[in-house]
Short mmCIF file of C-alpha atoms and ligand atoms in Angstrom, two decimals:
data_model
loop_
_atom_site.label_atom_id
_atom_site.label_comp_id
_atom_site.label_asym_id
_atom_site.label_seq_id
_atom_site.Cartn_x
_atom_site.Cartn_y
_atom_site.Cartn_z
CA MET S 1 0.00 0.00 0.00
CA ARG S 2 2.73 2.37 1.03
CA SER S 3 4.74 1.75 -2.16
CA LEU S 4 1.59 2.39 -4.19
CA VAL S 5 1.26 5.74 -2.47
CA ILE S 6 4.90 6.48 -3.29
CA ILE S 7 4.43 5.43 -6.92
CA VAL S 8 1.30 7.55 -7.24
CA PHE S 9 3.19 10.42 -5.64
CA ILE S 10 6.10 10.04 -8.07
CA ILE S 11 3.76 9.89 -11.06
CA LEU S 12 1.79 12.90 -9.84
CA SER S 13 4.87 14.98 -9.10
CA THR S 14 6.36 14.09 -12.50
CA VAL S 15 3.12 15.14 -14.16
CA THR S 16 2.93 18.37 -12.15
CA ALA S 17 6.60 19.18 -12.76
CA GLY S 18 6.09 18.48 -16.47
CA ALA S 19 2.97 20.66 -16.58
CA ALA S 20 4.75 23.43 -14.70
CA GLN S 21 7.62 23.27 -17.19
CA MET S 22 5.23 23.30 -20.12
CA LYS S 23 3.19 26.25 -19.01
CA LEU S 24 5.99 28.66 -18.08
CA SER S 25 4.73 31.89 -19.60
CA PRO S 26 6.71 33.57 -22.45
CA GLY S 27 10.10 34.96 -21.41
CA ARG S 28 10.23 32.98 -18.15
CA ARG S 29 13.08 30.69 -17.12
CA TYR S 30 12.01 30.35 -13.51
CA ARG S 31 8.83 29.29 -11.75
CA THR S 32 7.42 31.73 -9.19
CA ILE S 33 8.85 29.94 -6.16
CA GLU S 34 12.23 29.81 -7.91
CA ARG S 35 12.00 33.57 -8.45
CA LEU S 36 11.51 33.92 -4.68
CA ALA S 37 14.89 32.42 -3.83
CA PRO S 38 17.01 35.11 -2.09
CA GLU S 39 19.71 35.00 -4.79
CA ARG S 40 17.11 35.45 -7.58
CA LEU S 41 15.52 38.42 -5.78
CA ALA S 42 18.96 39.99 -5.24
CA ALA S 43 19.75 39.56 -8.95
CA VAL S 44 16.43 41.18 -9.94
CA ALA S 45 17.12 44.10 -7.59
CA ALA S 46 20.61 44.53 -9.09
CA ASP S 47 19.25 44.54 -12.65
CA ARG S 48 16.59 47.09 -11.72
CA ALA S 49 19.29 49.33 -10.24
CA ALA S 50 21.42 48.96 -13.40
CA LEU S 51 18.40 49.92 -15.53
CA ARG S 52 17.80 53.00 -13.36
CA ARG S 53 21.38 54.10 -14.07
CA ALA S 54 20.92 53.46 -17.80
CA ARG S 55 17.80 55.64 -17.98
CA ARG S 56 17.85 58.35 -20.65
CA LYS S 57 15.30 61.03 -21.36
CA VAL S 58 13.21 60.22 -24.44
CA ARG S 59 13.86 62.70 -27.28
CA LEU S 60 10.98 61.63 -29.49
CA SER S 61 8.05 63.82 -28.45
CA HIS S 62 4.38 62.90 -28.37
CA GLY S 63 3.53 66.46 -27.35
CA LEU S 64 1.36 65.39 -24.40
CA ALA S 65 1.76 65.09 -20.63
CA ASP S 66 2.26 61.59 -19.18
CA TYR S 67 0.20 60.79 -16.04
CA ARG S 68 0.41 57.56 -14.07
CA ALA S 69 -3.08 56.11 -13.48
CA ILE S 70 -4.56 53.12 -11.68
CA LEU S 71 -7.71 51.38 -12.87
CA HIS S 72 -9.52 48.68 -10.96
CA ALA S 73 -8.76 49.74 -7.38
CA HIS S 74 -10.71 48.56 -4.32
CA ALA S 75 -10.73 50.55 -1.06
CA GLY S 76 -13.21 50.24 1.81
CA ASP S 77 -15.77 48.66 -0.53
CA SER S 78 -16.37 45.16 0.87
CA THR S 79 -15.70 42.84 3.79
CA HIS S 80 -12.86 41.22 1.81
CA THR S 81 -11.11 44.56 1.17
CA GLY S 82 -8.49 45.53 3.76
CA GLY S 83 -7.49 49.02 2.53
CA THR S 84 -9.19 52.40 2.78
CA ARG S 85 -9.35 55.37 0.39
CA GLU S 86 -7.09 57.40 2.71
CA GLU S 87 -4.51 54.62 2.60
CA LEU S 88 -4.79 54.39 -1.18
CA LEU S 89 -4.27 58.16 -1.45
CA THR S 90 -1.12 58.01 0.72
CA ALA S 91 0.28 55.20 -1.46
CA ALA S 92 -0.55 57.16 -4.64
CA ARG S 93 1.32 60.22 -3.37
CA ARG S 94 4.36 58.08 -2.52
CA THR S 95 4.44 56.31 -5.87
CA GLY S 96 3.68 59.18 -8.25
CA VAL S 97 0.23 57.91 -9.20
CA LYS S 98 -1.89 60.89 -10.26
CA VAL S 99 -5.19 59.28 -11.21
CA ILE S 100 -7.19 56.58 -9.41
CA LEU S 101 -10.26 55.07 -11.01
CA LEU S 102 -12.02 53.24 -8.17
CA THR S 103 -14.02 50.08 -8.80
CA ASP S 104 -16.20 49.42 -5.81
CA HIS S 105 -18.00 46.14 -5.38
CA VAL S 106 -21.66 47.14 -5.83
CA ARG S 107 -23.60 47.26 -2.54
CA PRO S 108 -26.94 49.02 -2.96
CA PRO S 109 -28.34 51.20 -1.51
CA ARG S 110 -24.81 52.63 -1.26
CA ASP S 111 -24.23 54.70 -4.40
CA PHE S 112 -20.77 54.01 -5.79
CA ILE S 113 -20.78 57.38 -7.58
CA ASN S 114 -22.33 59.83 -5.10
CA ASP S 115 -21.09 58.19 -1.89
CA SER S 116 -17.45 58.00 -3.03
CA TRP S 117 -14.54 60.33 -3.81
CA ARG S 118 -14.62 62.38 -6.98
CA GLY S 119 -12.16 65.08 -8.00
CA LEU S 120 -8.74 66.10 -6.70
CA HIS S 121 -7.59 64.90 -3.28
CA GLU S 122 -4.13 66.27 -2.42
CA GLY S 123 -3.20 66.38 -6.09
CA VAL S 124 -4.54 62.90 -6.96
CA LEU S 125 -7.60 62.78 -9.21
CA PHE S 126 -10.25 60.27 -8.12
CA ILE S 127 -12.95 58.96 -10.45
CA PRO S 128 -15.52 56.69 -8.80
CA GLY S 129 -16.81 53.52 -10.44
CA SER S 130 -17.66 49.89 -9.92
CA GLU S 131 -16.73 46.35 -10.81
CA GLY S 132 -19.81 44.50 -11.90
CA GLU S 133 -21.57 42.59 -14.70
CA GLY S 134 -18.12 41.64 -16.02
CA PHE S 135 -16.98 45.22 -16.51
CA LEU S 136 -15.13 48.15 -14.98
CA ASN S 137 -17.89 50.75 -14.92
CA TYR S 138 -17.20 54.48 -14.84
CA PRO S 139 -20.54 56.16 -15.54
CA SER S 140 -20.50 59.95 -15.49
CA ARG S 141 -23.62 60.05 -13.29
CA SER S 142 -25.16 57.83 -10.64
CA VAL S 143 -26.81 54.63 -11.89
CA ILE S 144 -28.13 53.63 -8.45
CA ASP S 145 -31.73 53.55 -9.74
CA HIS S 146 -30.82 50.62 -11.96
CA TYR S 147 -29.88 48.64 -8.84
CA LEU S 148 -32.73 49.89 -6.62
CA ARG S 149 -35.29 48.95 -9.28
CA LYS S 150 -33.43 45.63 -9.86
CA ASP S 151 -33.62 46.30 -13.60
CA GLN S 152 -33.06 43.36 -15.90
CA LYS S 153 -31.09 44.83 -18.79
CA SER S 154 -29.55 43.12 -21.79
CA ARG S 155 -25.76 43.38 -21.87
CA GLU S 156 -26.08 45.85 -24.74
CA ASP S 157 -28.47 48.12 -22.82
CA TYR S 158 -26.29 47.91 -19.73
CA VAL S 159 -23.26 49.12 -21.74
CA LYS S 160 -25.36 51.97 -23.13
CA MET S 161 -26.43 52.97 -19.62
CA ILE S 162 -22.81 53.18 -18.40
CA THR S 163 -21.45 55.02 -21.45
CA ALA S 164 -24.33 57.55 -21.63
CA ASN S 165 -23.12 61.16 -21.19
CA GLY S 166 -19.47 60.25 -21.57
CA GLY S 167 -19.10 57.30 -19.16
CA ASN S 168 -16.34 54.74 -19.70
CA ILE S 169 -16.55 50.94 -19.64
CA PHE S 170 -13.95 48.17 -19.97
CA LEU S 171 -14.21 44.40 -20.13
CA SER S 172 -12.77 43.03 -16.87
CA HIS S 173 -11.26 39.64 -15.96
CA VAL S 174 -10.95 38.78 -19.62
CA GLU S 175 -9.74 35.25 -18.76
CA GLU S 176 -13.37 34.44 -17.84
CA ARG S 177 -14.84 36.17 -20.91
CA TYR S 178 -12.88 35.39 -24.08
CA ASP S 179 -16.17 34.92 -25.96
CA TRP S 180 -17.79 38.19 -24.88
CA SER S 181 -18.38 40.88 -27.47
CA THR S 182 -16.41 44.09 -27.01
CA ALA S 183 -18.86 46.13 -29.13
CA GLY S 184 -19.70 49.44 -27.49
CA LEU S 185 -16.85 49.20 -24.96
CA ASP S 186 -13.94 51.61 -24.55
CA GLY S 187 -11.57 48.71 -24.12
CA LEU S 188 -10.47 45.82 -21.96
CA GLU S 189 -8.04 44.82 -19.26
CA ILE S 190 -4.99 43.50 -21.11
CA TYR S 191 -3.31 42.71 -17.80
CA ASN S 192 -5.00 41.97 -14.48
CA ASN S 193 -2.92 41.29 -11.37
CA HIS S 194 -5.60 39.09 -9.82
CA SER S 195 -5.95 37.04 -13.04
CA ASP S 196 -2.17 36.59 -13.04
CA MET S 197 -2.43 35.13 -9.52
CA LYS S 198 -5.02 32.49 -10.48
CA ASP S 199 -2.53 29.93 -11.83
CA GLU S 200 -0.12 30.25 -8.90
CA PHE S 201 -1.08 26.98 -7.18
CA GLU S 202 2.51 26.09 -6.40
CA PHE S 203 3.21 29.51 -4.85
CA VAL S 204 -0.04 29.45 -2.84
CA GLY S 205 0.91 26.02 -1.45
CA TRP S 206 4.37 27.34 -0.56
CA LEU S 207 2.82 30.37 1.13
CA ARG S 208 0.33 28.29 3.13
CA GLY S 209 3.21 26.10 4.24
CA ALA S 210 5.19 29.17 5.33
CA LEU S 211 2.42 30.16 7.78
CA THR S 212 3.03 27.02 9.85
CA ASN S 213 6.78 26.83 9.33
CA PRO S 214 8.65 29.29 11.61
CA ASP S 215 11.85 29.27 9.50
CA ARG S 216 10.09 29.88 6.19
CA LEU S 217 7.89 32.50 7.84
CA LYS S 218 10.93 34.39 9.06
CA LEU S 219 12.58 34.12 5.65
CA LEU S 220 9.43 35.36 3.87
CA ASN S 221 9.13 38.41 6.11
CA SER S 222 12.81 39.29 5.73
CA LEU S 223 12.50 39.00 1.93
CA LEU S 224 9.37 41.18 1.95
CA ALA S 225 11.21 43.82 3.98
CA ARG S 226 14.28 43.77 1.76
CA TYR S 227 12.75 43.17 -1.69
CA PRO S 228 9.09 44.26 -1.48
CA LEU S 229 8.66 44.87 -5.23
CA GLU S 230 10.75 41.90 -6.33
CA VAL S 231 8.63 39.57 -4.19
CA PHE S 232 5.38 41.18 -5.37
CA GLY S 233 6.57 41.01 -8.99
CA ALA S 234 7.61 37.34 -8.82
CA LEU S 235 4.24 36.22 -10.18
CA GLN S 236 4.36 38.49 -13.24
CA ASP S 237 3.41 36.73 -16.46
CA TYR S 238 2.49 37.58 -20.03
CA HIS S 239 -1.14 36.63 -20.65
CA ALA S 240 -1.01 35.48 -24.25
CA PRO S 241 -4.72 34.44 -24.52
CA THR S 242 -5.87 37.86 -23.25
CA ILE S 243 -3.55 39.68 -25.65
CA ALA S 244 -4.80 37.40 -28.44
CA LYS S 245 -8.41 38.44 -27.73
CA TRP S 246 -7.35 42.09 -27.79
CA ASP S 247 -5.59 41.57 -31.15
CA ARG S 248 -8.62 39.73 -32.58
CA ASP S 249 -11.14 42.31 -31.45
CA LEU S 250 -8.92 45.21 -32.56
CA LEU S 251 -9.50 44.02 -36.13
CA GLU S 252 -13.18 44.92 -35.60
CA ARG S 253 -12.97 48.15 -33.59
CA PRO S 254 -10.66 50.46 -31.59
CA LEU S 255 -10.24 49.16 -28.02
CA THR S 256 -8.06 50.73 -25.37
CA GLY S 257 -5.88 48.27 -23.48
CA VAL S 258 -5.69 49.10 -19.77
CA ALA S 259 -4.07 47.51 -16.72
CA ALA S 260 -6.10 46.24 -13.77
CA ASN S 261 -4.35 46.48 -10.44
CA ASP S 262 -7.30 44.83 -8.71
CA CYS S 263 -5.68 45.98 -5.47
CA HIS S 264 -7.56 45.39 -2.18
CA HIS S 265 -4.74 45.37 0.39
CA ASN S 266 -6.21 42.14 1.76
CA GLN S 267 -3.40 39.62 1.42
CA VAL S 268 -2.50 40.17 5.05
CA TYR S 269 -2.05 37.11 7.27
CA GLU S 270 -2.04 37.31 11.06
CA ILE S 271 -0.97 34.46 13.29
CA ARG S 272 -2.05 34.58 16.95
CA ALA S 273 -1.61 32.32 19.95
CA VAL S 274 -4.99 31.05 21.19
CA ALA S 275 -3.75 28.40 23.65
CA ALA S 276 -0.43 26.88 24.72
CA ASP S 277 -0.65 24.40 21.81
CA THR S 278 -2.82 26.26 19.27
CA ILE S 279 -2.36 29.09 16.78
CA GLU S 280 -4.99 30.85 14.72
CA ILE S 281 -4.21 32.04 11.19
CA SER S 282 -6.48 34.75 9.83
CA ILE S 283 -6.75 36.56 6.52
CA ILE S 284 -9.17 39.37 5.67
CA GLY S 285 -12.44 38.06 4.29
CA ASP S 286 -12.01 34.39 5.28
CA PRO S 287 -12.87 32.50 8.50
CA PRO S 288 -9.74 31.96 10.64
CA ARG S 289 -8.00 28.56 10.67
CA ARG S 290 -6.73 26.93 13.88
CA VAL S 291 -3.69 24.69 13.93
CA THR S 292 -2.43 22.67 16.94
CA THR S 293 1.04 21.38 17.73
CA THR S 294 -0.40 17.86 17.43
CA GLN S 295 -1.39 18.56 13.83
CA ILE S 296 1.84 20.38 12.92
CA PRO S 297 4.59 19.95 15.55
CA ALA S 298 6.81 22.45 13.69
CA ILE S 299 4.70 25.38 14.99
CA ALA S 300 5.81 24.76 18.62
CA PRO S 301 8.69 27.31 18.55
CA LEU S 302 6.21 30.02 17.47
CA LEU S 303 4.27 29.52 20.72
CA GLU S 304 7.21 29.36 23.12
CA GLY S 305 6.77 31.86 25.96
CA ARG S 306 3.71 33.46 24.34
CA ARG S 307 0.38 34.28 25.98
CA ALA S 308 -3.07 33.55 24.54
CA GLY S 309 -4.19 36.40 22.27
CA GLU S 310 -0.66 37.53 21.44
CA LEU S 311 0.18 38.33 17.80
CA LEU S 312 2.98 35.97 16.76
CA ALA S 313 3.53 37.06 13.17
CA ARG S 314 2.07 39.19 10.43
CA VAL S 315 2.70 38.81 6.70
CA ASP S 316 1.59 41.72 4.51
CA LEU S 317 1.88 40.65 0.89
CA ASP S 318 0.04 43.44 -0.91
CA PRO S 319 0.39 46.92 0.61
CA TYR S 320 -1.03 49.50 -1.83
CA GLU S 321 2.44 50.92 -2.29
CA SER S 322 3.56 47.66 -3.90
CA SER S 323 0.44 47.04 -5.98
CA LEU S 324 0.48 50.64 -7.28
CA GLN S 325 4.05 50.30 -8.52
CA PHE S 326 3.57 46.84 -9.97
CA VAL S 327 1.44 47.83 -12.96
CA THR S 328 -0.09 51.11 -14.15
CA THR S 329 -1.85 52.67 -17.11
CA HIS S 330 -0.08 55.81 -18.28
CA LEU S 331 -2.41 58.40 -19.79
CA LEU S 332 -1.33 61.03 -22.30
CA LEU S 333 -3.28 64.24 -21.68
CA PRO S 334 -3.16 67.61 -23.47
CA LYS S 335 -0.58 69.77 -21.66
CA GLN S 336 -2.69 72.92 -21.59
CA GLU S 337 -5.72 71.15 -20.10
CA GLY S 338 -4.04 69.78 -16.96
CA LEU S 339 -5.40 66.95 -14.87
CA THR S 340 -9.18 66.86 -15.32
CA GLU S 341 -11.76 64.09 -15.31
CA ALA S 342 -12.82 65.03 -18.86
CA ALA S 343 -9.24 64.72 -20.15
CA VAL S 344 -8.77 61.36 -18.42
CA ARG S 345 -12.04 60.00 -19.84
CA GLN S 346 -11.10 61.19 -23.33
CA ALA S 347 -7.62 59.57 -23.18
CA LEU S 348 -9.15 56.29 -21.99
CA ARG S 349 -11.80 56.38 -24.71
CA THR S 350 -9.36 57.14 -27.54
CA GLY S 351 -6.43 54.92 -26.51
CA ARG S 352 -3.98 57.70 -25.65
CA ALA S 353 -2.50 55.40 -23.03
CA TYR S 354 -0.04 52.59 -22.46
CA VAL S 355 0.29 49.87 -19.85
CA ALA S 356 3.55 49.49 -17.95
CA HIS S 357 5.08 47.41 -15.19
CA ASP S 358 6.59 50.50 -13.56
CA TRP S 359 8.41 48.49 -10.88
CA LEU S 360 10.86 47.20 -13.51
CA GLY S 361 11.75 50.70 -14.67
CA ASP S 362 10.11 54.11 -14.99
CA PRO S 363 8.59 54.25 -18.51
CA THR S 364 7.57 57.93 -18.29
CA GLY S 365 8.17 59.64 -21.63
CA PHE S 366 7.64 56.49 -23.72
CA ALA S 367 6.50 57.58 -27.18
CA PHE S 368 4.87 55.66 -30.04
CA VAL S 369 3.91 58.01 -32.86
CA ALA S 370 3.24 58.18 -36.58
CA ALA S 371 5.27 60.70 -38.58
CA ARG S 372 5.53 61.91 -42.13
CA SER S 373 8.52 63.90 -43.44
CA GLY S 374 9.78 64.27 -39.88
CA ARG S 375 6.45 65.72 -38.70
CA ARG S 376 4.29 63.97 -36.11
CA VAL S 377 0.85 63.09 -37.51
CA GLY S 378 -0.53 60.89 -34.73
CA VAL S 379 0.12 59.31 -31.33
CA MET S 380 -1.05 56.08 -29.68
CA GLY S 381 -4.79 55.69 -30.19
CA ALA S 382 -4.78 57.68 -33.46
CA GLN S 383 -6.50 56.62 -36.66
CA ILE S 384 -4.59 57.97 -39.63
CA PRO S 385 -4.82 57.55 -43.41
CA LEU S 386 -2.19 55.53 -45.26
CA THR S 387 0.03 57.84 -47.29
CA THR S 388 3.50 57.53 -48.76
CA ALA S 389 6.49 57.93 -46.45
CA LEU S 390 4.38 57.25 -43.36
CA ARG S 391 6.59 56.03 -40.52
CA LEU S 392 5.90 54.61 -37.10
CA ARG S 393 8.44 55.74 -34.54
CA LEU S 394 8.95 54.48 -31.02
CA GLU S 395 11.33 55.47 -28.24
CA ALA S 396 11.65 54.37 -24.60
CA PRO S 397 13.86 55.62 -21.76
CA LEU S 398 15.39 52.16 -21.20
CA PRO S 399 16.88 49.61 -23.60
CA GLY S 400 14.89 46.42 -24.13
CA THR S 401 13.50 44.10 -26.77
CA ILE S 402 11.04 46.07 -28.87
CA ARG S 403 8.39 44.16 -30.80
CA LEU S 404 6.06 45.69 -33.36
CA PHE S 405 2.83 43.88 -34.25
CA HIS S 406 0.60 44.39 -37.30
CA GLN S 407 -2.90 42.85 -37.13
CA GLY S 408 -1.66 40.77 -34.19
CA ALA S 409 1.38 39.35 -36.02
CA LEU S 410 4.98 40.18 -35.14
CA ILE S 411 6.52 42.18 -38.01
CA ALA S 412 9.63 43.75 -36.48
CA GLU S 413 11.87 43.11 -33.51
CA THR S 414 14.93 44.96 -32.30
CA THR S 415 17.03 45.45 -29.18
CA GLY S 416 17.56 48.99 -27.94
CA ARG S 417 15.58 52.11 -27.08
CA SER S 418 14.00 52.95 -30.43
CA LEU S 419 12.40 51.51 -33.51
CA GLU S 420 11.31 52.96 -36.82
CA HIS S 421 9.04 51.29 -39.36
CA LEU S 422 8.02 52.44 -42.82
CA VAL S 423 4.31 51.73 -43.19
CA SER S 424 3.27 50.05 -46.41
CA LYS S 425 0.01 48.41 -45.33
CA PRO S 426 -3.13 49.59 -43.56
CA GLY S 427 -4.08 47.91 -40.28
CA VAL S 428 -3.58 47.95 -36.54
CA TYR S 429 -0.05 48.52 -35.25
CA ARG S 430 0.94 48.10 -31.61
CA ALA S 431 4.21 47.56 -29.74
CA GLU S 432 5.58 45.78 -26.69
CA ILE S 433 8.87 46.28 -24.91
CA TRP S 434 10.40 43.56 -22.77
CA LEU S 435 13.32 44.00 -20.38
CA GLN S 436 16.17 41.63 -19.55
CA ILE S 437 15.95 40.96 -15.82
CA ASP S 438 18.02 38.24 -14.15
CA GLY S 439 18.40 36.32 -17.40
CA GLU S 440 14.66 36.42 -18.10
CA GLU S 441 12.67 38.58 -20.50
CA ARG S 442 9.87 40.36 -18.66
CA PRO S 443 7.06 42.36 -20.31
CA TRP S 444 7.51 46.06 -19.48
CA ILE S 445 5.44 48.27 -21.83
CA TYR S 446 2.33 47.51 -23.90
CA SER S 447 1.50 50.42 -26.21
CA ASN S 448 -2.00 51.11 -27.42
CA PRO S 449 -2.35 50.80 -31.17
CA ILE S 450 -2.13 53.24 -34.03
CA ARG S 451 -4.62 52.41 -36.80
CA VAL S 452 -3.64 53.08 -40.37
CA GLU S 453 -6.61 53.20 -42.74
ZN1 ZN R 501 -12.86 42.23 -4.51
ZN1 ZN R 502 -11.69 43.60 -8.46
#
């Protein structure tokens, strides 16, 4: 019987190891728990520092002002959310985030528009909204009546309700909705931090184990203190099926790609002593779990000399300051207009934006433009006619691997800070830049497209 168990175990672990190998996302050499090894984290930190030193101001101008924005942010909006709006604001000020588009979980009769923050708070522009019906919803006026009346609307009518009078709407959690139509939408989440977490079974198992393993717990907390962004960023992947949907749907209509932080500040574990032989592990939004020294003898050192009720350890995996630096949507707004809700809504609607993993390197200044005879004729999001001598030009403040896509297919690739392409065909052009970090290629910038007609 025992040998059968061992054989089954060997087969299962071979299968899992094989599957893990097979599904390493593009650019990866290491699995997430491998990326969390102290020497890997140190190497990532060193490469980030080297990139900071290599940073050069972008000379190619898009003529607009670059603002760091966060879409899909939760604060004080549910029992499973740990963070507050005040806390989110503090993190935004520390990380240079200038725009926060909130996405409350809908809880009628609370009105997610009128009972929230709207406008400038200490220099950070807040736009209220919700996550619901599969979308990020940013209506320009309250839609509380829809919920109070318990309206049954078709998806099409719902989209019309949100976008009436200049509201914005994006498809959210695309990994659950590849077959949904994007007609009538402003765009979709091309990266979602929470979606990226969903396949991290191995990491979640490792983390759960750490909570009842005093040595691993100590190591995890020291790594979080020393390498907060490197630990947070260890799960970063490239979501090829989501990007493929974006490419497919872009053939039909303009769609702005945005990043979803999906931040809640709720990945906070607390371990308390409840009796001489029992600990309680709690996480926001879930019932606490009790573990005794009979079940897991290894927890005994945690309890030594501690009184009932005492906090033994706390692991904070997702402070807003980390999630806000991990991924952002940069918006390009007219310089003379300044930071206004109308300008933000317009940039989101027209694709004057790009997604970036800021933690790898500051992308501010990144430019992707169309030019003719040395004159700029369009920026990201533009729709321009095909003429002779039309060129696409791209420049970034850091060197990386630049990839240019036409109708979803890779047509040019180069290493460096800039790329130029003579346009001979109409269609949708977009770019990605990947950075070399600790021997891996990691996605850094996703431009929004320029359409040539
Ligand atoms: Zn939530
Ligand atoms: Zn969410």
